[in-house]
Structure formats: C-alpha cells, structure tokens
Amino acid sequence: MLNDQVQKEIRGELEHYPTPRAGCIEALKIVQNHERWVSDTALQEVADLIGIPAAELEGVATFYNLIYRQPVGKHVILLCDSVSCWLTGCGKIRAGIKQRLNIDFGQTTADDRFTLLPMACLGNCDHAPSMMVGEVLHQDLTPESLDQILEGVD
Amino acid sequence: MERPLTKNIDAGREPLGLKDYEAAGGYQAVRKVLQEMTPEEVTAAVKKSDLRGRGGAGFPTGLKWSFVPMGDDAPRPKYLVCNADEMEPGTFKDRVLLEGDPHQMVEAMIVAGYAMGADVGYIFLRWAYRLANQRLLAAIAEANAAGYLGDNILDSGYSFKLHVHTSAGRYICGEETALLNSLEGKRAIPRAKPPFPQISGLWGKPTIVQNVETLCNVPHIINRGADWFKSISRSAEGGTKLYGVSGRAKNPGCWELPMGTPIREIIDEYAGGMQDGLKLRGLLPGGASTDFLVEEHFDTPMDYASIAAAGSRMGTGTMILLDDGNCPVGMVLNMMEFFARESCGWCTPCREGLPWVEKILQAIEDGNGCAEDLDRLSAHARDLGHGNTFCALAPGAMEPLQSSLKYFREDFQSHITNKRCPWS
Ligand SMILES: Cc1cc2nc3c(=O)[nH]c(=O)nc-3n(C[C@H](O)[C@H](O)[C@H](O)COP(=O)(O)O)c2cc1C
Ligand code: SF4
C-alpha cells in the first residue's frame, strides 16, 4: 500500500493541474523517492489513486528514462555521455567506474549500493565530463577525482 | 557592453532574493505593464524589438504571441509554458539564467503571461537541474508572498498562477508539442501541427511555449524599448545572446555578448583559445543539431542570418569544438547514438533510420566500413531530412552528419581504407 505520506505528497502535486492524470509522472517520482523504484504493485496503486488504467500508466512510466521500473541501487550514477563530455573523456570515467565498482551501463553493484546509467547532456558542458550521483552534480571529472567522489558516498 | 540578462548574476554567490532584485530594478516591468499598458501594447513592444526565439528555431516571438486569441470571447484558461528542458547536447545557457537569477525568470513569466492573458504558467524544467528547481521554488514563494503572483496582482485585476513542473527525462520533451503531452501526463510524442499551440495547446486551450532565454529578454524590452534592444547588438538582429563554448578550449564557459559577436572572438577572447597542443578543426555553432562549420567560417558573426548564410544554424548559440586530438567519425557516432536513443519512436524513418546510421558509423569507426557506406549515410541524411519525419528531431540529427561527410570526408575515407580509426 502507498503509505499516507506518499499519498499526501501525490495529492499535493495533483493540485497543480486541472486533471489528475497530468500529475501521474510526478506521482511516480514521489513513489520512487520513497522506494527507489516503481514496482508493479506501486504502479497499480498509483493508477488507482489517479483513476487511469494501469496499462496506460505503464506506457507513461516506460517512456521516461528517469522512472525506474526495475530495482536500482541506493545511489544512481547518471554519467553524461553526450558530445561535450565525449570530447573531454567521459569514456575514461566510464572505464574508471567499471574498474572500481565492476558495473557498466544498466548494472547494479552486488551490494546494491550503486547503479550506473548513461545520461543525456547534463547541461554542464563547460565543466565536462560531468555526472550526477543521486541528486548531486559532480564536474570536471578525472579518474582521480572519481575515486574521491565514490569514496565520499555513504 | 550591456549585459541585461546576466547583470545580476555572480556565480560566486547566491542569486538575488526579492528585496535585492527589486533594488536592482526588478519587477519594474511587471508594474509597468500592469499599470500602464494593455496586453496588446506589450505584444506590440515585443514585436517591434524583433526578438527571436532562443530555443533553437529562431521564430519571431511577438509574431507568435499575436496568434493567441484575445478578448472576452477567447477560450480559457490560457497557458504560458516556459521551456526549460535544455537537453540539446552542448547547451548549458538556460541553466545559467535559471540558477543565476530566478526572479528574472519569474518576472518574465508574469509579463509574458499578461501579454497573452494567461491564467496559469508552467516552467517545464528538466529533472537534472536540481539547484535551479530549488531556487525557482524559492523565488516563486517570495513573489507569491509579495503579491506579484496569484489573484489580482498589484490590484490590476490580472491573476496568474505559476508552477514548476520537473520532467522525468527524454530529450524529445523539449520539442514544444511533445512537451505539452508530457505536461498532460502522457508519453512525450509530438503532436501534428496545425493546430498550433497558440490556438489549441495544453488541454486544447491557447498556449505559448517559449524558451527560458527568450522570455528573460522580455522585461528588459518592456523597460527600455525596442530601439535600445536593437542598439546593444552588433548585427541587424537585436539584443544580446548567451554564447557558450564547450570542448577542449582553455576556458570553456557561457557569456552574454552582443548579438553578432564573431565566432573567433568568442573562442579566442572568452574561451581562451584551444588547450595547448590542440588545433581547432571545426565546430557545431548551436548544439548537436546544427551543421559543422570549419576554418573558413570562423570570422562569421554569430547571428541567425549570418550562420544560416554560412550553411548552418545558430541553434542554441552554444558551440561545441572539435579539436584535432578527437576523431570526427567518433564524434558524429556519439551524437547519432544520442539521437537514436532519444528518438520517441513515433515515426518510422527516425525510429528505424537513426539506429541504422549509428550502426554504419560504428562499423566505420571500428574499421569494418565499406566504400558504399558513405553513400548510404548520405541517403539517410536526405531521407531523414525536413519534411520526411513527424518532428524536427531526426532532421536536426542529420545536420552534423551531412556536414561531417562534406568537411571531414577524408577522415571517413581513411577509416575505410586503412580499416582502423587513426585516433584509437
Ligand atoms: C527534438 C527537439 C528538442 C528541443 N528541445 C528544446 C529545449 O530543450 N529547449 C527549448 O527551448 N527548445 C527546444 N526545442 C525547440 C522547441 O520546439 C520550441 O521551438 C521552442 O521552445 C520555442 O521557444 P522559442 O521560440 O522561445 O525558442 C526543441 C526542438 C526539438 C525538435
Ligand atoms: S522524428 Fe523521431 S522524435 Fe520526432 S516524432 Fe518521429 S520518431 Fe519521434
């Protein structure tokens, strides 16, 4: 069951739109904030709360790459692999993550701490290469700074 | 040199709060339009300035506004949407404005909202801009408390509610009609035009979608007039532009400069030239969806008409530099991977064609290309071009491809002949 807190947050967001349906993406993100990902059960419950068919909500959920329909680790690493980061060496950062955490794009560490995903241009191109760990932006990455950043994550 | 859009921005400190923003002349444009101007006069002032959209397409802003039904019979509610999705690779200018001066963004929404008679505004913000989100919410809360937003603003009779909508990813959300579907809680598939959003947009009501930077120009045009706006540029097109440089320059960054500042000046004087030992081979003037320009074009002024005459588009005005230590084929491959991944999948040429282009390029880059591949790529550039797909994503993707085949043909050829990438 979606707990009271989640339901309250979702209802608050729905007020910003003339139809409840418009709040469905926000609702999925709220579930995710609490549970890391959107399970089948949670999807059905959000669909019921909003009043749209679960199949339609599934269509929405699977369209957006920041809605996770599979379990992810405690920290999601979003590594920008778009052109400015490519020119400045994001390939080395990806290799560094692989070496250190033994995961590539789409994978989660065995201890469930990290999931690595590719990310479209983070809009931080003057400080490429860039990545986000959770909600925190890291920039001007080098293989050395990567080590420090990963060590600093709890 | 005047820098109206970034004058309050200092990356070293927090953005101005309401009181400081007002002390710096903020919210004067809101007072002026609500107390002295009709909505039609505001639109006329923007029209007179010849302001063009800064989101990529360069459409005249005042003209766009003039298509919105006005008067008592107009359908309601009307919506104003700020496009703050900024996912075009190499583009980071709207972030500067959103994080640096959130009250300017709020003021711009109110002024533009008044001009079109909007009841509700949404700022469609990409999820990754966490700091911008936080700062916008704080500015909106202050503006609500001060009576600049909400019911009967400054006793004018005009009411306007403003919300921030954070997205959940996907580049296609930046396309204005896909954005509207996303705001309605649907898959972000573009809509057929016509009807244009100005007539039938969000929930079928009159809607304007406008880029962050475009909107931020509006309060300054209202305060200081069209003649001033035209006078601060270095070209026939008015105003300033936030230009960016990324890639292996010494000092990549984003600067507000007069419209029409030449490419070379931006790279040499502001971005500090290339990093030692590297030579500039070419650049994309305004994001990944624009054609390459090369040495012979570097003295071109960065404005819509001049960049078009040079065979490219100004796009977002944030240029991406290709240096001689990076492989042009690899760079184009990277962009095609991006576009293939971000295609919304709605129309066949784009959904099927982009992955094919990507695979051909990957083969060439890996040393497995063949002589016919270059013709196949050219055929795709033609077949996925303007008019053949449902929206502008695929045609935009073809711009760097077709121009790389023109300017870096020898590099493609040498990959095929020598069966390897010279840079790997
Ligand atoms: C695939 C695609 C992505 C786009 N992304 C953006 C974007 O992130 N931000 C933006 O302002 N415009 C973007 N645009 C352009 C918008 O469709 C629209 O033209 C623009 O928001 C209008 O505002 P303007 O006239 O102020 O530029 C995109 C267009 C396409 C085809
Ligand atoms: S061109 Fe691509 S992104 Fe645009 S509608 Fe067709 S499939 Fe979707």
XYZ file of C-alpha atoms and ligand atoms in Angstrom:
617
model
C 0.000 0.000 0.000
C 1.133 3.538 -0.712
C 1.615 4.933 2.758
C -0.106 8.093 3.979
C 2.934 10.275 3.399
C 3.244 9.195 -0.248
C -0.474 9.671 -0.819
C -0.344 13.113 0.767
C 2.586 14.202 -1.397
C 0.885 12.931 -4.533
C -2.379 14.721 -3.692
C -0.402 17.944 -3.151
C 1.123 17.709 -6.612
C -2.202 16.945 -8.281
C -3.419 20.386 -7.239
C -1.107 21.980 -9.783
C -3.010 20.524 -12.714
C -6.598 20.684 -13.958
C -6.753 16.905 -14.416
C -5.372 14.268 -12.021
C -3.824 12.438 -14.962
C -1.365 15.261 -15.528
C 0.163 14.553 -12.134
C 0.942 10.922 -12.901
C 4.637 11.432 -13.749
C 5.108 13.431 -10.578
C 3.298 10.702 -8.645
C 5.659 8.033 -9.996
C 8.633 10.160 -8.979
C 7.239 10.538 -5.479
C 6.901 6.763 -5.161
C 10.451 6.455 -6.382
C 11.743 8.954 -3.836
C 10.434 6.686 -1.125
C 11.052 3.250 -2.624
C 13.883 3.866 -5.143
C 11.883 2.317 -7.987
C 8.318 1.681 -9.146
C 7.186 -1.913 -8.591
C 4.172 -3.473 -10.310
C 2.195 -3.129 -7.104
C 3.100 0.533 -6.706
C 2.231 1.192 -10.352
C -1.227 -0.332 -9.880
C -1.800 1.678 -6.726
C -0.796 4.965 -8.338
C -3.064 4.167 -11.292
C -5.955 3.529 -8.886
C -5.266 6.683 -6.916
C -5.210 8.812 -10.070
C -8.019 6.976 -11.786
C -6.365 5.826 -15.006
C -5.828 2.264 -16.290
C -2.597 0.660 -15.069
C -1.672 -0.209 -18.656
C -1.763 3.443 -19.604
C 0.359 4.424 -16.652
C 2.805 1.691 -17.638
C 3.039 3.276 -21.088
C 3.987 6.557 -19.453
C 6.336 5.010 -16.896
C 8.342 3.137 -19.516
C 8.670 6.179 -21.769
C 10.657 8.292 -19.327
C 14.194 7.210 -18.582
C 14.223 8.586 -15.043
C 11.298 6.409 -13.974
C 12.803 3.110 -12.901
C 10.641 0.039 -13.457
C 13.427 -2.232 -12.206
C 15.156 -2.102 -8.839
C 18.110 0.269 -8.662
C 20.857 0.631 -6.108
C 20.913 3.101 -3.234
C 22.794 5.632 -5.383
C 22.069 6.035 -9.071
C 25.051 7.353 -11.003
C 23.928 9.285 -14.081
C 27.012 9.644 -16.247
C 26.685 12.148 -19.074
C 27.825 10.514 -22.309
C 26.772 13.281 -24.701
C 29.094 15.023 -27.081
C 30.869 17.634 -24.922
C 31.599 15.004 -22.279
C 32.695 12.585 -25.011
C 35.174 15.138 -26.363
C 36.624 15.651 -22.905
C 36.938 11.996 -21.964
C 33.780 10.549 -20.381
C 34.908 7.193 -21.779
C 37.715 7.182 -19.221
C 35.259 7.937 -16.445
C 33.019 5.089 -17.532
C 36.057 2.793 -17.566
C 37.050 4.074 -14.125
C 33.620 3.280 -12.697
C 33.755 -0.142 -14.262
C 37.155 -0.812 -12.779
C 36.217 0.433 -9.343
C 32.641 -0.786 -8.964
C 32.587 -3.553 -11.564
C 29.428 -2.185 -13.224
C 28.685 -0.843 -16.682
C 25.625 0.994 -18.010
C 22.410 -0.608 -16.797
C 24.043 -2.589 -13.996
C 23.892 -2.515 -10.205
C 26.648 -3.485 -7.798
C 26.243 -6.777 -5.973
C 25.868 -4.923 -2.666
C 23.023 -2.799 -4.123
C 24.842 0.435 -3.440
C 25.314 1.795 -6.982
C 23.505 1.647 -10.312
C 25.187 3.177 -13.356
C 23.105 4.729 -16.143
C 24.015 6.819 -19.185
C 22.540 10.312 -19.141
C 21.721 12.765 -21.905
C 23.714 16.003 -21.773
C 23.547 17.353 -18.219
C 23.797 20.966 -19.379
C 27.090 21.374 -17.577
C 29.264 21.277 -20.684
C 31.730 23.966 -19.594
C 32.701 21.610 -16.777
C 32.734 18.348 -18.729
C 32.940 15.485 -18.032
C 30.045 15.571 -15.572
C 27.868 13.117 -13.710
C 25.234 13.068 -11.004
C 25.320 10.755 -8.031
C 21.805 10.821 -6.633
C 20.878 14.495 -6.706
C 24.432 15.811 -6.507
C 26.258 17.098 -9.571
C 29.978 16.358 -9.951
C 32.028 18.097 -12.610
C 35.447 18.385 -14.278
C 35.820 14.672 -13.608
C 39.151 12.887 -13.825
C 39.857 9.237 -12.958
C 41.478 10.544 -9.746
C 38.587 12.775 -8.700
C 36.209 9.910 -9.470
C 37.912 7.806 -6.808
C 37.481 10.559 -4.242
C 33.832 11.108 -5.130
C 32.929 7.434 -4.875
C 34.776 7.118 -1.591
C 32.845 10.087 -0.209
C 29.439 8.496 -0.887
C 27.968 6.732 2.130
C 28.998 46.421 -23.081
C 25.455 45.862 -21.816
C 24.538 42.510 -20.314
C 20.883 42.898 -19.330
C 20.137 39.195 -18.822
C 23.150 38.377 -16.690
C 23.776 41.690 -14.905
C 22.535 40.284 -11.598
C 24.420 37.028 -11.934
C 27.531 36.271 -9.956
C 28.330 32.577 -9.856
C 30.266 33.090 -6.634
C 27.214 33.903 -4.521
C 23.555 33.055 -4.035
C 21.155 34.665 -6.546
C 19.396 37.892 -5.584
C 16.419 37.473 -3.281
C 13.268 39.514 -3.791
C 14.392 42.684 -1.988
C 17.768 42.862 -3.717
C 16.213 42.012 -7.061
C 13.723 44.873 -6.618
C 16.512 47.215 -5.578
C 18.317 46.327 -8.811
C 15.263 47.420 -10.806
C 13.431 44.101 -10.663
C 9.653 43.787 -11.074
C 9.516 47.249 -12.659
C 8.405 45.654 -15.920
C 5.553 43.923 -14.084
C 4.449 47.246 -12.592
C 4.764 48.993 -15.906
C 2.701 46.522 -17.939
C 0.011 46.105 -15.286
C -0.351 49.824 -14.594
C 0.357 51.462 -17.946
C -0.042 49.016 -20.826
C -2.711 46.859 -22.423
C -1.769 43.272 -23.278
C -1.840 44.219 -26.961
C 0.678 47.005 -26.310
C 3.046 44.548 -24.608
C 2.885 42.206 -27.596
C 3.400 45.154 -29.938
C 6.513 46.208 -27.996
C 7.982 42.712 -28.263
C 7.104 42.572 -31.946
C 8.823 45.896 -32.547
C 12.025 44.621 -30.926
C 12.230 41.756 -33.462
C 13.118 39.374 -30.620
C 13.570 35.856 -31.986
C 13.229 32.591 -30.081
C 16.431 31.474 -28.375
C 15.420 27.807 -28.054
C 16.830 26.815 -31.431
C 14.398 27.700 -34.181
C 14.610 31.498 -34.034
C 10.903 32.137 -34.609
C 9.852 35.808 -34.109
C 8.438 35.992 -30.583
C 5.982 38.881 -30.967
C 4.506 37.286 -34.053
C 3.949 34.045 -32.147
C 2.113 35.915 -29.402
C -0.111 37.727 -31.895
C -1.768 34.402 -32.892
C -3.234 33.908 -29.400
C -6.995 34.596 -29.245
C -7.568 37.686 -27.087
C -10.576 39.457 -25.584
C -13.560 38.266 -23.590
C -14.562 35.558 -26.059
C -11.145 33.859 -26.024
C -11.135 30.271 -24.709
C -9.962 29.969 -21.110
C -7.852 29.126 -19.268
C -4.869 30.137 -21.370
C -1.426 28.792 -20.576
C 2.121 30.103 -20.773
C 4.820 27.425 -20.720
C 8.489 28.104 -20.264
C 10.636 25.512 -21.996
C 13.430 24.832 -19.506
C 14.106 21.284 -20.685
C 17.553 22.176 -22.081
C 18.791 18.776 -23.201
C 20.321 19.687 -26.555
C 23.859 18.301 -26.292
C 26.379 21.068 -25.701
C 23.779 23.507 -24.378
C 24.056 24.984 -20.902
C 22.856 28.589 -21.207
C 19.370 28.348 -19.689
C 20.904 26.768 -16.605
C 22.946 29.955 -16.117
C 19.798 32.108 -16.172
C 17.666 29.797 -14.028
C 20.259 29.285 -11.318
C 21.695 32.778 -11.512
C 18.608 34.996 -11.482
C 15.402 33.069 -10.750
C 13.401 36.235 -10.059
C 14.146 37.452 -13.581
C 12.558 34.220 -14.850
C 9.502 34.736 -12.645
C 9.138 38.363 -13.711
C 9.457 37.365 -17.372
C 6.668 34.803 -16.942
C 4.338 37.376 -15.398
C 4.967 39.972 -18.138
C 4.589 37.446 -20.966
C 1.600 35.883 -19.209
C -0.101 39.273 -19.044
C 0.529 39.896 -22.755
C -1.281 36.722 -23.784
C -3.825 36.810 -20.970
C -2.546 33.575 -19.446
C -4.232 32.277 -16.312
C -1.609 29.672 -15.446
C 2.092 29.310 -16.188
C 4.296 26.234 -16.035
C 8.058 26.173 -16.057
C 8.872 22.795 -17.629
C 12.211 22.043 -16.011
C 14.429 19.048 -16.667
C 14.873 16.910 -13.569
C 18.653 17.189 -13.529
C 18.527 20.943 -12.762
C 18.107 20.386 -9.027
C 19.618 23.714 -7.965
C 17.513 25.635 -10.469
C 14.430 23.839 -9.162
C 15.175 24.802 -5.591
C 15.914 28.425 -6.478
C 12.861 28.813 -8.717
C 10.584 27.456 -5.994
C 12.078 29.914 -3.511
C 11.641 32.842 -5.918
C 8.042 31.840 -6.711
C 7.237 31.631 -2.998
C 8.652 35.124 -2.460
C 6.787 36.511 -5.469
C 3.538 34.958 -4.252
C 4.010 36.472 -0.798
C 4.767 39.890 -2.292
C 1.634 39.815 -4.443
C 3.402 39.589 -7.809
C 1.732 36.233 -8.418
C -1.706 34.913 -7.582
C -5.054 36.713 -7.648
C -5.445 40.330 -8.668
C -1.745 41.120 -8.949
C -0.937 44.627 -7.627
C -4.670 45.426 -7.757
C -4.639 45.294 -11.534
C -7.380 42.728 -11.930
C -4.899 40.352 -13.577
C -4.390 36.926 -11.943
C -1.644 34.441 -12.745
C -0.570 31.220 -11.044
C 2.905 29.840 -11.645
C 4.091 26.241 -11.170
C 7.334 24.396 -11.731
C 6.928 21.023 -13.437
C 10.010 18.834 -13.218
C 10.372 16.342 -16.015
C 11.432 12.696 -15.900
C 13.970 12.687 -18.720
C 13.906 12.257 -22.522
C 15.270 14.853 -24.948
C 12.082 14.847 -27.026
C 10.281 16.621 -24.158
C 11.962 19.813 -25.388
C 10.007 19.698 -28.651
C 7.158 22.019 -27.853
C 4.195 19.788 -28.692
C 5.805 16.705 -27.112
C 6.339 18.916 -24.069
C 2.610 19.658 -23.934
C 1.790 15.948 -23.999
C 4.300 15.381 -21.238
C 2.743 18.135 -19.128
C -0.624 16.430 -19.589
C 0.882 13.267 -18.104
C 1.257 11.362 -21.366
C 4.099 9.869 -23.380
C 6.058 12.746 -24.903
C 5.116 12.171 -28.540
C 4.967 15.302 -30.737
C 1.579 16.477 -31.981
C 0.558 17.255 -35.539
C 0.626 20.955 -36.451
C -1.745 22.634 -37.197
C -3.451 23.283 -34.906
C -0.634 25.344 -33.420
C -0.401 25.548 -29.641
C -1.317 29.243 -29.692
C -4.821 28.140 -30.778
C -5.035 24.676 -29.235
C -2.261 23.683 -26.849
C -2.366 22.378 -23.282
C -5.697 20.623 -22.712
C -6.830 22.122 -26.004
C -6.516 25.709 -24.765
C -4.442 28.581 -26.216
C -0.839 28.064 -25.137
C 2.516 29.659 -25.766
C 5.741 27.707 -25.333
C 8.827 29.847 -25.080
C 12.474 29.234 -24.257
C 13.996 30.485 -20.980
C 16.401 32.944 -22.612
C 13.734 34.313 -24.969
C 11.450 35.079 -22.027
C 14.218 36.645 -19.953
C 14.659 39.290 -22.670
C 11.067 40.467 -22.329
C 11.194 42.532 -19.107
C 14.211 44.433 -20.455
C 12.463 45.173 -23.744
C 9.475 46.486 -21.792
C 11.630 48.667 -19.526
C 13.977 50.051 -22.141
C 12.264 49.760 -25.500
C 12.845 48.266 -28.918
C 15.334 50.916 -30.030
C 17.577 50.245 -27.061
C 17.284 46.486 -27.682
C 18.418 46.878 -31.269
C 21.222 49.273 -30.303
C 23.020 46.826 -28.000
C 23.731 44.265 -30.728
C 26.487 44.107 -33.315
C 24.220 42.976 -36.106
C 20.885 43.660 -37.772
C 19.349 41.284 -35.213
C 18.782 42.919 -31.858
C 19.774 42.223 -28.301
C 22.383 40.053 -26.696
C 22.900 36.300 -26.848
C 24.174 33.840 -24.303
C 27.001 32.167 -26.209
C 28.681 29.064 -24.910
C 31.831 27.159 -25.705
C 32.460 23.528 -24.772
C 35.051 21.005 -25.856
C 38.787 21.263 -25.323
C 39.174 25.025 -25.089
C 41.318 26.529 -22.317
C 38.386 28.190 -20.611
C 35.012 26.769 -21.664
C 32.058 28.827 -20.481
C 28.971 30.876 -21.209
C 28.949 34.626 -21.805
C 26.257 37.163 -22.629
C 27.586 39.166 -25.572
C 26.108 41.428 -28.233
C 24.222 39.502 -30.908
C 26.550 39.095 -33.871
C 29.822 38.667 -31.984
C 32.110 36.740 -34.381
C 32.850 33.066 -33.700
C 36.620 33.555 -33.499
C 36.296 36.357 -30.962
C 34.145 34.193 -28.685
C 36.601 31.306 -28.852
C 39.831 33.292 -28.587
C 38.912 36.130 -26.231
C 36.389 34.461 -23.990
C 37.183 30.755 -24.129
C 40.933 31.449 -24.168
C 41.594 29.530 -27.397
C 42.315 25.827 -27.616
C 44.179 23.842 -24.966
C 47.912 23.697 -25.619
C 48.899 21.336 -28.391
C 45.402 21.115 -29.856
C 44.133 22.653 -33.058
C 40.531 23.596 -33.777
C 39.218 21.643 -36.752
C 35.552 22.557 -36.769
C 32.590 23.337 -34.574
C 28.869 22.957 -34.178
C 27.616 26.520 -33.644
C 24.485 25.821 -31.625
C 24.235 22.341 -30.187
C 24.365 18.854 -31.684
C 21.500 19.526 -34.127
C 23.437 22.052 -36.210
C 25.759 21.683 -39.212
C 29.524 21.790 -38.733
C 31.373 24.964 -39.600
C 35.114 24.945 -40.369
C 38.091 27.336 -40.528
C 36.749 29.342 -43.475
C 33.666 30.260 -41.375
C 35.334 31.289 -38.128
C 35.022 35.012 -38.796
C 31.250 34.719 -39.223
C 29.175 36.792 -36.803
C 27.050 34.609 -34.518
C 23.570 35.677 -35.544
C 20.732 33.807 -37.212
C 21.169 35.218 -40.718
C 24.988 35.042 -40.873
C 25.231 31.487 -39.552
C 22.481 30.422 -41.960
C 24.398 32.030 -44.839
C 27.471 30.019 -43.787
C 25.398 26.840 -44.164
C 24.470 26.043 -40.580
C 22.056 27.270 -37.915
C 22.619 29.343 -34.842
C 20.525 26.844 -32.877
C 21.039 27.482 -29.175
C 24.211 29.553 -29.726
C 26.329 27.245 -27.579
C 29.146 25.913 -29.714
C 30.903 22.580 -29.460
C 34.520 22.477 -30.600
C 36.122 19.588 -32.448
C 39.886 19.524 -31.869
C 42.450 17.544 -33.851
C 43.002 15.099 -30.986
C 39.442 13.752 -31.334
C 38.115 11.669 -34.209
C 35.381 13.351 -36.298
C 33.793 9.973 -37.069
C 33.749 9.113 -33.378
C 32.211 12.475 -32.537
C 29.415 12.070 -35.071
C 28.878 8.485 -33.919
C 28.471 9.727 -30.356
C 25.777 12.175 -31.473
C 23.944 9.565 -33.548
C 23.902 7.231 -30.535
C 22.300 10.066 -28.611
C 19.656 10.783 -31.245
C 18.872 7.096 -31.828
C 18.425 6.582 -28.101
C 16.294 9.699 -27.685
C 14.042 9.170 -30.724
C 10.496 8.956 -29.399
C 9.747 6.100 -31.799
C 6.577 7.585 -33.245
C 7.544 7.757 -36.928
C 9.346 5.091 -38.907
C 12.132 6.994 -40.693
C 13.517 8.281 -37.406
C 12.890 5.203 -35.268
C 14.465 2.843 -37.798
C 16.809 5.185 -39.653
C 18.766 6.600 -36.726
C 19.863 3.208 -35.339
C 20.901 2.236 -38.846
C 23.013 5.361 -39.203
C 24.522 4.611 -35.818
C 25.428 1.048 -36.829
C 27.047 2.148 -40.090
C 29.116 4.731 -38.255
C 30.082 2.230 -35.582
C 31.284 -0.142 -38.312
C 33.355 2.603 -39.937
C 34.822 3.637 -36.603
C 35.699 0.011 -35.808
C 37.458 -0.414 -39.168
C 34.677 -2.520 -40.650
C 33.274 0.076 -43.056
C 32.994 -0.365 -46.794
C 33.097 2.053 -49.721
C 29.294 2.139 -50.177
C 28.732 3.204 -46.573
C 29.320 6.866 -47.308
C 26.576 6.859 -49.938
C 24.290 5.057 -47.518
C 24.915 7.739 -44.916
C 24.220 10.492 -47.458
C 20.987 8.778 -48.446
C 19.902 8.735 -44.810
C 20.796 12.384 -44.386
C 18.414 13.087 -47.272
C 15.653 10.654 -46.310
C 15.514 11.693 -42.669
C 15.582 15.374 -43.633
C 12.971 18.099 -43.232
C 9.507 17.106 -44.355
C 10.102 13.359 -44.119
C 9.627 12.897 -40.392
C 6.929 13.842 -37.908
C 9.069 16.321 -35.971
C 12.405 18.105 -36.231
C 14.449 15.654 -34.111
C 15.653 13.472 -36.989
C 16.274 16.349 -39.430
C 18.290 18.040 -36.679
C 20.298 14.864 -36.172
C 21.115 14.770 -39.883
C 22.711 18.228 -39.826
C 26.028 17.270 -38.190
C 26.046 14.031 -40.214
C 25.651 15.615 -43.624
C 28.159 18.388 -42.918
C 30.736 15.992 -41.469
C 30.529 13.980 -44.693
C 31.281 17.200 -46.531
C 34.071 18.643 -44.391
C 35.707 15.531 -42.927
C 35.260 13.164 -45.853
C 38.955 12.271 -45.905
C 38.725 11.086 -42.320
C 35.791 8.817 -43.125
C 37.659 7.566 -46.171
C 40.841 6.804 -44.265
C 38.908 4.761 -41.668
C 37.515 2.665 -44.506
C 40.731 2.314 -46.479
C 43.035 1.588 -43.549
C 40.430 -0.404 -41.620
C 41.077 1.426 -38.394
C 40.489 4.682 -36.558
C 43.674 6.749 -36.660
C 42.875 8.145 -33.195
C 42.307 4.869 -31.387
C 13.948 17.463 -30.508
C 13.774 18.878 -30.076
C 14.208 19.284 -28.824
C 14.039 20.599 -28.399
N 14.484 20.952 -27.159
C 14.302 22.230 -26.746
C 14.723 22.625 -25.430
O 15.241 21.819 -24.645
N 14.530 23.907 -25.046
C 13.930 24.824 -25.888
O 13.751 25.964 -25.502
N 13.534 24.482 -27.117
C 13.693 23.210 -27.564
N 13.250 22.866 -28.809
C 12.539 23.889 -29.618
C 11.055 23.955 -29.232
O 10.331 23.019 -30.003
C 10.440 25.321 -29.464
O 10.732 25.721 -30.770
C 10.932 26.390 -28.522
O 10.779 26.007 -27.189
C 10.161 27.659 -28.756
O 10.678 28.691 -27.954
P 11.469 29.931 -28.553
O 10.690 30.438 -29.746
O 11.500 30.901 -27.431
O 12.807 29.448 -28.954
C 13.418 21.550 -29.266
C 13.002 21.141 -30.526
C 13.170 19.832 -30.942
C 12.697 19.442 -32.302
S 11.172 12.380 -35.884
Fe 11.799 10.952 -34.265
S 11.417 12.060 -32.377
Fe 10.232 13.110 -33.999
S 8.193 12.125 -33.995
Fe 9.444 10.957 -35.450
S 10.263 9.263 -34.163
Fe 9.571 10.845 -32.764
